[in-house]
Amino acid sequence: MMLADAIRSETWRLVQNRTAVFWSIIFVPVISLVLAIGGFLFLQSKMDGAMQTLPPELKLNASAVDLGQSLVDAAGGLAHPGVLAFLLIGAATVFAGDYRWETWRLITARNSRPNLIMGKAGAVKLLTLAGLAFLLVASMGADVAKGLIFGRSFAFGFGGDEARAFGLLALLSYVRVVQFLLLSLLAATVTRSLLAALFVPLVIGVGQFFLAKMSPMFGWQMGDWTTMLLFPGEGYEVLKVLIKGGMEAALVPAGAAWRAVAGLALWSFAPFFLALWWFQRQDLSKE
């Protein structure tokens, strides 16, 4: 009950912060939808001019837009770096807000420290669900717009294989986003700084990206224990390839899936428990 109260409290406070909600949840889906529609309209205007010069026998009938496959593809792209960066705004606001406003001393009297930390983590997980759901809706809206603008018909091929791929890809993307955002929790707890909660995860993410690209120079191979434990983003990519299947999946080394899962789990649980351990040691009487 006390944990549920903490989650409700943190979620309510986040919802009241309209600026954080806009940049975290609304901005990326809206701007991606607007840019997609604008791109389709521009391409259609160029195609109309080119098609008028072709004889009728050379004109091709466009295939139907498969919204089922579009849904699967969208689930696989939810953990885009841009999405991570904007969701980080809301996460950092939740994790560092009480340090910034010096309100911890007012809150800890009403609930336990583990519940308070888990309440913040729970609110951020709900934020992530909302943000990814809006992004899925925007992606589907873009595909519907593509069909309408180019005069293509629609299909919805969504059988058992597609449903399985969609569910696994959506879950994987959600885990990857939450894993990244929990770095903000650790940074906020250790530094008591909103700026650190914003920038430390970004610096770590960029550093891991470039180090992963340089890993062959150190003799590290994709899919081995070193790369999977050091670079959770690479583990996410390996698992995504395996879920999608095809020729690329055949190139993934044996056992890489379990190593990727272990790497993602390490980078998900370690920041949370380190933050909780550090938080319990802090003197919050003046915060």
PDB file of C-alpha atoms in Angstrom:
ATOM      1  CA  MET A   1       0.000   0.000   0.000  1.00  0.00           C
ATOM      2  CA  MET A   2       2.754   2.465   0.905  1.00  0.00           C
ATOM      3  CA  LEU A   3       4.601   1.621  -2.308  1.00  0.00           C
ATOM      4  CA  ALA A   4       1.430   2.197  -4.320  1.00  0.00           C
ATOM      5  CA  ASP A   5       1.003   5.552  -2.586  1.00  0.00           C
ATOM      6  CA  ALA A   6       4.573   6.489  -3.531  1.00  0.00           C
ATOM      7  CA  ILE A   7       4.007   5.574  -7.187  1.00  0.00           C
ATOM      8  CA  ARG A   8       0.716   7.503  -7.322  1.00  0.00           C
ATOM      9  CA  SER A   9       2.345  10.523  -5.701  1.00  0.00           C
ATOM     10  CA  GLU A  10       5.289  10.586  -8.081  1.00  0.00           C
ATOM     11  CA  THR A  11       3.056  10.019 -11.101  1.00  0.00           C
ATOM     12  CA  TRP A  12       0.717  12.828 -10.051  1.00  0.00           C
ATOM     13  CA  ARG A  13       3.634  15.221  -9.567  1.00  0.00           C
ATOM     14  CA  LEU A  14       5.027  14.306 -12.977  1.00  0.00           C
ATOM     15  CA  VAL A  15       1.676  14.842 -14.705  1.00  0.00           C
ATOM     16  CA  GLN A  16       1.477  18.319 -13.164  1.00  0.00           C
ATOM     17  CA  ASN A  17       4.799  19.203 -14.810  1.00  0.00           C
ATOM     18  CA  ARG A  18       3.395  19.874 -18.275  1.00  0.00           C
ATOM     19  CA  THR A  19       6.744  20.944 -19.711  1.00  0.00           C
ATOM     20  CA  ALA A  20       8.409  17.637 -18.812  1.00  0.00           C
ATOM     21  CA  VAL A  21       5.397  15.661 -20.061  1.00  0.00           C
ATOM     22  CA  PHE A  22       5.401  17.519 -23.388  1.00  0.00           C
ATOM     23  CA  TRP A  23       9.099  17.034 -24.121  1.00  0.00           C
ATOM     24  CA  SER A  24       9.182  13.453 -22.843  1.00  0.00           C
ATOM     25  CA  ILE A  25       5.968  11.984 -24.213  1.00  0.00           C
ATOM     26  CA  ILE A  26       4.398  14.240 -26.833  1.00  0.00           C
ATOM     27  CA  PHE A  27       7.165  16.032 -28.726  1.00  0.00           C
ATOM     28  CA  VAL A  28       8.914  13.101 -30.438  1.00  0.00           C
ATOM     29  CA  PRO A  29       5.736  11.332 -31.687  1.00  0.00           C
ATOM     30  CA  VAL A  30       4.200  14.567 -32.952  1.00  0.00           C
ATOM     31  CA  ILE A  31       7.334  15.849 -34.692  1.00  0.00           C
ATOM     32  CA  SER A  32       8.058  12.430 -36.244  1.00  0.00           C
ATOM     33  CA  LEU A  33       4.490  12.235 -37.589  1.00  0.00           C
ATOM     34  CA  VAL A  34       4.613  15.778 -38.985  1.00  0.00           C
ATOM     35  CA  LEU A  35       7.999  15.184 -40.645  1.00  0.00           C
ATOM     36  CA  ALA A  36       6.829  11.882 -42.124  1.00  0.00           C
ATOM     37  CA  ILE A  37       3.679  13.432 -43.600  1.00  0.00           C
ATOM     38  CA  GLY A  38       5.662  16.386 -44.935  1.00  0.00           C
ATOM     39  CA  GLY A  39       8.175  14.027 -46.543  1.00  0.00           C
ATOM     40  CA  PHE A  40       5.417  11.957 -48.159  1.00  0.00           C
ATOM     41  CA  LEU A  41       3.706  15.058 -49.553  1.00  0.00           C
ATOM     42  CA  PHE A  42       6.981  16.350 -50.990  1.00  0.00           C
ATOM     43  CA  LEU A  43       7.787  12.977 -52.574  1.00  0.00           C
ATOM     44  CA  GLN A  44       4.277  12.680 -53.974  1.00  0.00           C
ATOM     45  CA  SER A  45       4.547  16.099 -55.638  1.00  0.00           C
ATOM     46  CA  LYS A  46       7.803  15.042 -57.291  1.00  0.00           C
ATOM     47  CA  MET A  47       6.374  11.693 -58.358  1.00  0.00           C
ATOM     48  CA  ASP A  48       3.288  13.275 -59.906  1.00  0.00           C
ATOM     49  CA  GLY A  49       5.460  15.312 -62.233  1.00  0.00           C
ATOM     50  CA  ALA A  50       7.568  12.302 -63.220  1.00  0.00           C
ATOM     51  CA  MET A  51       4.586   9.997 -63.735  1.00  0.00           C
ATOM     52  CA  GLN A  52       2.913  12.411 -66.149  1.00  0.00           C
ATOM     53  CA  THR A  53       5.779  11.976 -68.588  1.00  0.00           C
ATOM     54  CA  LEU A  54       5.564   8.158 -68.594  1.00  0.00           C
ATOM     55  CA  PRO A  55       3.358   6.188 -70.982  1.00  0.00           C
ATOM     56  CA  PRO A  56       0.489   4.313 -69.272  1.00  0.00           C
ATOM     57  CA  GLU A  57       2.026   0.878 -69.904  1.00  0.00           C
ATOM     58  CA  LEU A  58       5.078   1.782 -67.808  1.00  0.00           C
ATOM     59  CA  LYS A  59       3.174   2.926 -64.760  1.00  0.00           C
ATOM     60  CA  LEU A  60       3.237   0.442 -61.884  1.00  0.00           C
ATOM     61  CA  ASN A  61       0.538  -0.302 -59.339  1.00  0.00           C
ATOM     62  CA  ALA A  62       1.785   0.345 -55.808  1.00  0.00           C
ATOM     63  CA  SER A  63       1.530  -2.511 -53.323  1.00  0.00           C
ATOM     64  CA  ALA A  64      -0.749  -2.335 -50.314  1.00  0.00           C
ATOM     65  CA  VAL A  65       0.509  -0.881 -47.037  1.00  0.00           C
ATOM     66  CA  ASP A  66       0.755  -3.771 -44.582  1.00  0.00           C
ATOM     67  CA  LEU A  67      -0.134  -2.176 -41.251  1.00  0.00           C
ATOM     68  CA  GLY A  68       0.586  -5.408 -39.394  1.00  0.00           C
ATOM     69  CA  GLN A  69       4.199  -5.484 -40.558  1.00  0.00           C
ATOM     70  CA  SER A  70       4.432  -1.742 -39.938  1.00  0.00           C
ATOM     71  CA  LEU A  71       3.426  -2.361 -36.320  1.00  0.00           C
ATOM     72  CA  VAL A  72       6.174  -4.966 -35.933  1.00  0.00           C
ATOM     73  CA  ASP A  73       8.767  -2.657 -37.509  1.00  0.00           C
ATOM     74  CA  ALA A  74       7.691   0.212 -35.266  1.00  0.00           C
ATOM     75  CA  ALA A  75       8.087  -1.944 -32.137  1.00  0.00           C
ATOM     76  CA  GLY A  76      11.649  -2.706 -33.174  1.00  0.00           C
ATOM     77  CA  GLY A  77      12.531   0.971 -33.456  1.00  0.00           C
ATOM     78  CA  LEU A  78      11.108   2.255 -30.174  1.00  0.00           C
ATOM     79  CA  ALA A  79      14.469   2.447 -28.380  1.00  0.00           C
ATOM     80  CA  HIS A  80      15.853   5.011 -30.809  1.00  0.00           C
ATOM     81  CA  PRO A  81      18.549   7.326 -29.356  1.00  0.00           C
ATOM     82  CA  GLY A  82      16.291  10.335 -29.894  1.00  0.00           C
ATOM     83  CA  VAL A  83      13.513   8.668 -27.918  1.00  0.00           C
ATOM     84  CA  LEU A  84      15.955   7.849 -25.114  1.00  0.00           C
ATOM     85  CA  ALA A  85      17.176  11.442 -24.944  1.00  0.00           C
ATOM     86  CA  PHE A  86      13.725  13.016 -24.696  1.00  0.00           C
ATOM     87  CA  LEU A  87      12.336  10.468 -22.239  1.00  0.00           C
ATOM     88  CA  LEU A  88      15.390  11.263 -20.133  1.00  0.00           C
ATOM     89  CA  ILE A  89      13.982  14.755 -19.554  1.00  0.00           C
ATOM     90  CA  GLY A  90      10.992  13.415 -17.666  1.00  0.00           C
ATOM     91  CA  ALA A  91      13.033  10.755 -15.877  1.00  0.00           C
ATOM     92  CA  ALA A  92      15.625  13.260 -14.642  1.00  0.00           C
ATOM     93  CA  THR A  93      12.833  15.542 -13.447  1.00  0.00           C
ATOM     94  CA  VAL A  94      11.375  12.716 -11.347  1.00  0.00           C
ATOM     95  CA  PHE A  95      14.675  11.416 -10.008  1.00  0.00           C
ATOM     96  CA  ALA A  96      16.324  14.756  -9.167  1.00  0.00           C
ATOM     97  CA  GLY A  97      13.282  16.915  -8.406  1.00  0.00           C
ATOM     98  CA  ASP A  98      13.374  16.521  -4.629  1.00  0.00           C
ATOM     99  CA  TYR A  99      17.085  17.286  -4.519  1.00  0.00           C
ATOM    100  CA  ARG A 100      16.522  20.368  -6.646  1.00  0.00           C
ATOM    101  CA  TRP A 101      13.623  21.700  -4.584  1.00  0.00           C
ATOM    102  CA  GLU A 102      15.044  20.462  -1.256  1.00  0.00           C
ATOM    103  CA  THR A 103      11.864  18.585  -0.344  1.00  0.00           C
ATOM    104  CA  TRP A 104      13.264  15.199   0.692  1.00  0.00           C
ATOM    105  CA  ARG A 105      13.003  16.109   4.362  1.00  0.00           C
ATOM    106  CA  LEU A 106       9.256  16.620   3.925  1.00  0.00           C
ATOM    107  CA  ILE A 107       8.689  13.313   2.118  1.00  0.00           C
ATOM    108  CA  THR A 108      10.807  10.822   4.044  1.00  0.00           C
ATOM    109  CA  ALA A 109       8.683  11.369   7.144  1.00  0.00           C
ATOM    110  CA  ARG A 110       5.685   9.849   5.338  1.00  0.00           C
ATOM    111  CA  ASN A 111       7.197   6.784   3.689  1.00  0.00           C
ATOM    112  CA  SER A 112      10.239   4.503   3.763  1.00  0.00           C
ATOM    113  CA  ARG A 113      13.285   5.237   1.658  1.00  0.00           C
ATOM    114  CA  PRO A 114      13.055   2.047  -0.448  1.00  0.00           C
ATOM    115  CA  ASN A 115       9.417   2.830  -1.229  1.00  0.00           C
ATOM    116  CA  LEU A 116      10.298   6.388  -2.223  1.00  0.00           C
ATOM    117  CA  ILE A 117      12.976   5.233  -4.641  1.00  0.00           C
ATOM    118  CA  MET A 118      10.761   2.480  -6.048  1.00  0.00           C
ATOM    119  CA  GLY A 119       7.941   4.997  -6.358  1.00  0.00           C
ATOM    120  CA  LYS A 120      10.107   7.215  -8.542  1.00  0.00           C
ATOM    121  CA  ALA A 121      11.236   4.220 -10.612  1.00  0.00           C
ATOM    122  CA  GLY A 122       7.606   3.122 -10.989  1.00  0.00           C
ATOM    123  CA  ALA A 123       6.537   6.567 -12.180  1.00  0.00           C
ATOM    124  CA  VAL A 124       9.340   6.593 -14.757  1.00  0.00           C
ATOM    125  CA  LYS A 125       8.302   3.142 -15.993  1.00  0.00           C
ATOM    126  CA  LEU A 126       4.756   4.444 -16.482  1.00  0.00           C
ATOM    127  CA  LEU A 127       6.220   7.465 -18.278  1.00  0.00           C
ATOM    128  CA  THR A 128       8.129   5.094 -20.548  1.00  0.00           C
ATOM    129  CA  LEU A 129       4.991   3.061 -21.324  1.00  0.00           C
ATOM    130  CA  ALA A 130       3.082   6.220 -22.238  1.00  0.00           C
ATOM    131  CA  GLY A 131       5.913   7.575 -24.377  1.00  0.00           C
ATOM    132  CA  LEU A 132       6.378   4.342 -26.318  1.00  0.00           C
ATOM    133  CA  ALA A 133       2.610   3.937 -26.789  1.00  0.00           C
ATOM    134  CA  PHE A 134       2.359   7.443 -28.272  1.00  0.00           C
ATOM    135  CA  LEU A 135       5.303   6.654 -30.531  1.00  0.00           C
ATOM    136  CA  LEU A 136       3.607   3.484 -31.788  1.00  0.00           C
ATOM    137  CA  VAL A 137       0.434   5.432 -32.543  1.00  0.00           C
ATOM    138  CA  ALA A 138       2.442   8.081 -34.406  1.00  0.00           C
ATOM    139  CA  SER A 139       4.278   5.434 -36.417  1.00  0.00           C
ATOM    140  CA  MET A 140       1.020   3.785 -37.436  1.00  0.00           C
ATOM    141  CA  GLY A 141      -0.420   7.203 -38.272  1.00  0.00           C
ATOM    142  CA  ALA A 142       2.523   7.849 -40.571  1.00  0.00           C
ATOM    143  CA  ASP A 143       1.907   4.578 -42.421  1.00  0.00           C
ATOM    144  CA  VAL A 144      -1.791   5.366 -42.795  1.00  0.00           C
ATOM    145  CA  ALA A 145      -0.866   8.794 -44.133  1.00  0.00           C
ATOM    146  CA  LYS A 146       1.554   7.174 -46.594  1.00  0.00           C
ATOM    147  CA  GLY A 147      -1.200   4.967 -47.945  1.00  0.00           C
ATOM    148  CA  LEU A 148      -3.652   7.853 -48.287  1.00  0.00           C
ATOM    149  CA  ILE A 149      -1.154  10.229 -49.894  1.00  0.00           C
ATOM    150  CA  PHE A 150       0.139   7.707 -52.443  1.00  0.00           C
ATOM    151  CA  GLY A 151      -3.285   6.191 -53.071  1.00  0.00           C
ATOM    152  CA  ARG A 152      -2.311   2.738 -51.834  1.00  0.00           C
ATOM    153  CA  SER A 153      -4.657   0.191 -50.327  1.00  0.00           C
ATOM    154  CA  PHE A 154      -4.258  -1.233 -46.835  1.00  0.00           C
ATOM    155  CA  ALA A 155      -3.715  -4.718 -45.465  1.00  0.00           C
ATOM    156  CA  PHE A 156      -3.257  -6.044 -41.947  1.00  0.00           C
ATOM    157  CA  GLY A 157      -1.203  -9.215 -41.941  1.00  0.00           C
ATOM    158  CA  PHE A 158      -0.845  -9.958 -38.233  1.00  0.00           C
ATOM    159  CA  GLY A 159      -0.729 -13.662 -37.573  1.00  0.00           C
ATOM    160  CA  GLY A 160       0.924 -15.627 -34.788  1.00  0.00           C
ATOM    161  CA  ASP A 161       4.485 -14.961 -35.957  1.00  0.00           C
ATOM    162  CA  GLU A 162       3.870 -11.227 -36.266  1.00  0.00           C
ATOM    163  CA  ALA A 163       2.181 -11.070 -32.864  1.00  0.00           C
ATOM    164  CA  ARG A 164       5.110 -12.909 -31.260  1.00  0.00           C
ATOM    165  CA  ALA A 165       7.666 -10.640 -32.938  1.00  0.00           C
ATOM    166  CA  PHE A 166       5.710  -7.525 -31.976  1.00  0.00           C
ATOM    167  CA  GLY A 167       5.382  -8.574 -28.340  1.00  0.00           C
ATOM    168  CA  LEU A 168       9.046  -9.502 -27.966  1.00  0.00           C
ATOM    169  CA  LEU A 169      10.316  -6.398 -29.767  1.00  0.00           C
ATOM    170  CA  ALA A 170       8.062  -4.084 -27.755  1.00  0.00           C
ATOM    171  CA  LEU A 171       9.161  -5.720 -24.485  1.00  0.00           C
ATOM    172  CA  LEU A 172      12.823  -5.573 -25.508  1.00  0.00           C
ATOM    173  CA  SER A 173      12.567  -1.895 -26.438  1.00  0.00           C
ATOM    174  CA  TYR A 174      10.837  -1.128 -23.151  1.00  0.00           C
ATOM    175  CA  VAL A 175      13.552  -2.901 -21.159  1.00  0.00           C
ATOM    176  CA  ARG A 176      16.273  -1.058 -23.066  1.00  0.00           C
ATOM    177  CA  VAL A 177      14.660   2.345 -22.445  1.00  0.00           C
ATOM    178  CA  VAL A 178      14.109   1.670 -18.730  1.00  0.00           C
ATOM    179  CA  GLN A 179      17.693   0.398 -18.408  1.00  0.00           C
ATOM    180  CA  PHE A 180      19.020   3.633 -19.870  1.00  0.00           C
ATOM    181  CA  LEU A 181      16.777   5.838 -17.724  1.00  0.00           C
ATOM    182  CA  LEU A 182      17.835   4.099 -14.515  1.00  0.00           C
ATOM    183  CA  LEU A 183      21.323   5.519 -15.072  1.00  0.00           C
ATOM    184  CA  SER A 184      19.676   8.873 -14.405  1.00  0.00           C
ATOM    185  CA  LEU A 185      18.431   7.577 -11.040  1.00  0.00           C
ATOM    186  CA  LEU A 186      21.948   6.627  -9.995  1.00  0.00           C
ATOM    187  CA  ALA A 187      23.408   9.926 -11.224  1.00  0.00           C
ATOM    188  CA  ALA A 188      20.731  11.980  -9.446  1.00  0.00           C
ATOM    189  CA  THR A 189      21.172  10.091  -6.174  1.00  0.00           C
ATOM    190  CA  VAL A 190      24.964  10.305  -6.102  1.00  0.00           C
ATOM    191  CA  THR A 191      25.350  13.913  -7.295  1.00  0.00           C
ATOM    192  CA  ARG A 192      22.029  15.417  -6.078  1.00  0.00           C
ATOM    193  CA  SER A 193      22.028  17.342  -9.356  1.00  0.00           C
ATOM    194  CA  LEU A 194      19.386  17.633 -12.076  1.00  0.00           C
ATOM    195  CA  LEU A 195      22.037  18.416 -14.693  1.00  0.00           C
ATOM    196  CA  ALA A 196      23.980  15.290 -13.787  1.00  0.00           C
ATOM    197  CA  ALA A 197      20.783  13.237 -14.026  1.00  0.00           C
ATOM    198  CA  LEU A 198      20.353  14.586 -17.550  1.00  0.00           C
ATOM    199  CA  PHE A 199      23.886  14.461 -18.893  1.00  0.00           C
ATOM    200  CA  VAL A 200      25.574  11.499 -17.182  1.00  0.00           C
ATOM    201  CA  PRO A 201      23.381   8.903 -18.970  1.00  0.00           C
ATOM    202  CA  LEU A 202      23.947  10.711 -22.273  1.00  0.00           C
ATOM    203  CA  VAL A 203      27.725  10.716 -21.787  1.00  0.00           C
ATOM    204  CA  ILE A 204      27.699   7.038 -20.805  1.00  0.00           C
ATOM    205  CA  GLY A 205      25.509   6.148 -23.782  1.00  0.00           C
ATOM    206  CA  VAL A 206      27.664   8.042 -26.289  1.00  0.00           C
ATOM    207  CA  GLY A 207      30.831   6.607 -24.771  1.00  0.00           C
ATOM    208  CA  GLN A 208      29.493   3.064 -24.959  1.00  0.00           C
ATOM    209  CA  PHE A 209      28.472   3.587 -28.585  1.00  0.00           C
ATOM    210  CA  PHE A 210      31.920   4.687 -29.720  1.00  0.00           C
ATOM    211  CA  LEU A 211      33.746   2.107 -27.594  1.00  0.00           C
ATOM    212  CA  ALA A 212      31.555  -0.618 -29.083  1.00  0.00           C
ATOM    213  CA  LYS A 213      32.569   0.512 -32.573  1.00  0.00           C
ATOM    214  CA  MET A 214      36.218   0.379 -31.502  1.00  0.00           C
ATOM    215  CA  SER A 215      35.902  -3.004 -29.789  1.00  0.00           C
ATOM    216  CA  PRO A 216      37.601  -4.980 -32.624  1.00  0.00           C
ATOM    217  CA  MET A 217      40.732  -2.940 -31.940  1.00  0.00           C
ATOM    218  CA  PHE A 218      40.826  -4.482 -28.444  1.00  0.00           C
ATOM    219  CA  GLY A 219      40.236  -7.993 -29.712  1.00  0.00           C
ATOM    220  CA  TRP A 220      36.614  -8.060 -28.525  1.00  0.00           C
ATOM    221  CA  GLN A 221      34.125  -9.815 -30.762  1.00  0.00           C
ATOM    222  CA  MET A 222      30.439  -9.045 -31.041  1.00  0.00           C
ATOM    223  CA  GLY A 223      28.422 -11.424 -28.907  1.00  0.00           C
ATOM    224  CA  ASP A 224      31.167 -12.403 -26.472  1.00  0.00           C
ATOM    225  CA  TRP A 225      30.944 -11.806 -22.719  1.00  0.00           C
ATOM    226  CA  THR A 226      33.053  -8.641 -22.746  1.00  0.00           C
ATOM    227  CA  THR A 227      30.991  -6.741 -25.290  1.00  0.00           C
ATOM    228  CA  MET A 228      27.643  -7.932 -23.975  1.00  0.00           C
ATOM    229  CA  LEU A 229      28.450  -6.966 -20.373  1.00  0.00           C
ATOM    230  CA  LEU A 230      30.064  -3.626 -21.199  1.00  0.00           C
ATOM    231  CA  PHE A 231      27.673  -2.428 -23.891  1.00  0.00           C
ATOM    232  CA  PRO A 232      23.971  -3.023 -23.162  1.00  0.00           C
ATOM    233  CA  GLY A 233      23.050  -1.197 -26.369  1.00  0.00           C
ATOM    234  CA  GLU A 234      24.881  -3.853 -28.364  1.00  0.00           C
ATOM    235  CA  GLY A 235      23.087  -6.552 -26.416  1.00  0.00           C
ATOM    236  CA  TYR A 236      19.807  -4.900 -27.327  1.00  0.00           C
ATOM    237  CA  GLU A 237      20.782  -4.926 -31.012  1.00  0.00           C
ATOM    238  CA  VAL A 238      21.776  -8.610 -30.870  1.00  0.00           C
ATOM    239  CA  LEU A 239      18.458  -9.600 -29.307  1.00  0.00           C
ATOM    240  CA  LYS A 240      16.543  -7.495 -31.821  1.00  0.00           C
ATOM    241  CA  VAL A 241      18.271  -9.251 -34.715  1.00  0.00           C
ATOM    242  CA  LEU A 242      17.510 -12.662 -33.211  1.00  0.00           C
ATOM    243  CA  ILE A 243      13.833 -11.818 -32.754  1.00  0.00           C
ATOM    244  CA  LYS A 244      13.482 -10.574 -36.331  1.00  0.00           C
ATOM    245  CA  GLY A 245      15.273 -13.635 -37.704  1.00  0.00           C
ATOM    246  CA  GLY A 246      16.532 -13.901 -41.260  1.00  0.00           C
ATOM    247  CA  MET A 247      20.075 -13.989 -42.599  1.00  0.00           C
ATOM    248  CA  GLU A 248      21.435 -11.588 -39.990  1.00  0.00           C
ATOM    249  CA  ALA A 249      20.259 -13.825 -37.149  1.00  0.00           C
ATOM    250  CA  ALA A 250      22.284 -16.714 -38.598  1.00  0.00           C
ATOM    251  CA  LEU A 251      25.451 -14.639 -38.159  1.00  0.00           C
ATOM    252  CA  VAL A 252      24.941 -14.129 -34.404  1.00  0.00           C
ATOM    253  CA  PRO A 253      27.346 -16.368 -32.401  1.00  0.00           C
ATOM    254  CA  ALA A 254      25.910 -19.228 -30.392  1.00  0.00           C
ATOM    255  CA  GLY A 255      25.114 -18.263 -26.819  1.00  0.00           C
ATOM    256  CA  ALA A 256      25.121 -14.549 -27.593  1.00  0.00           C
ATOM    257  CA  ALA A 257      21.430 -14.256 -26.685  1.00  0.00           C
ATOM    258  CA  TRP A 258      21.972 -15.300 -23.067  1.00  0.00           C
ATOM    259  CA  ARG A 259      25.024 -13.060 -22.764  1.00  0.00           C
ATOM    260  CA  ALA A 260      22.987 -10.141 -24.153  1.00  0.00           C
ATOM    261  CA  VAL A 261      20.214 -10.811 -21.627  1.00  0.00           C
ATOM    262  CA  ALA A 262      22.792 -10.918 -18.835  1.00  0.00           C
ATOM    263  CA  GLY A 263      24.277  -7.604 -19.969  1.00  0.00           C
ATOM    264  CA  LEU A 264      20.912  -5.863 -20.107  1.00  0.00           C
ATOM    265  CA  ALA A 265      19.974  -7.281 -16.700  1.00  0.00           C
ATOM    266  CA  LEU A 266      23.260  -6.103 -15.197  1.00  0.00           C
ATOM    267  CA  TRP A 267      22.805  -2.547 -16.472  1.00  0.00           C
ATOM    268  CA  SER A 268      19.162  -2.547 -15.375  1.00  0.00           C
ATOM    269  CA  PHE A 269      19.487  -3.830 -11.815  1.00  0.00           C
ATOM    270  CA  ALA A 270      22.921  -2.487 -10.862  1.00  0.00           C
ATOM    271  CA  PRO A 271      22.062   1.255 -11.194  1.00  0.00           C
ATOM    272  CA  PHE A 272      18.815   0.782  -9.271  1.00  0.00           C
ATOM    273  CA  PHE A 273      20.302  -1.117  -6.346  1.00  0.00           C
ATOM    274  CA  LEU A 274      23.374   1.109  -6.200  1.00  0.00           C
ATOM    275  CA  ALA A 275      21.107   4.165  -6.086  1.00  0.00           C
ATOM    276  CA  LEU A 276      18.973   2.570  -3.368  1.00  0.00           C
ATOM    277  CA  TRP A 277      22.056   1.667  -1.314  1.00  0.00           C
ATOM    278  CA  TRP A 278      23.494   5.178  -1.648  1.00  0.00           C
ATOM    279  CA  PHE A 279      20.150   6.806  -0.898  1.00  0.00           C
ATOM    280  CA  GLN A 280      19.799   4.935   2.383  1.00  0.00           C
ATOM    281  CA  ARG A 281      23.154   6.304   3.515  1.00  0.00           C
ATOM    282  CA  GLN A 282      22.369   9.940   2.728  1.00  0.00           C
ATOM    283  CA  ASP A 283      21.613  12.648   5.263  1.00  0.00           C
ATOM    284  CA  LEU A 284      18.393  14.166   3.942  1.00  0.00           C
ATOM    285  CA  SER A 285      17.580  16.371   6.916  1.00  0.00           C
ATOM    286  CA  LYS A 286      18.580  19.476   4.965  1.00  0.00           C
ATOM    287  CA  GLU A 287      17.332  18.434   1.550  1.00  0.00           C
TER     288      GLU A 287
END
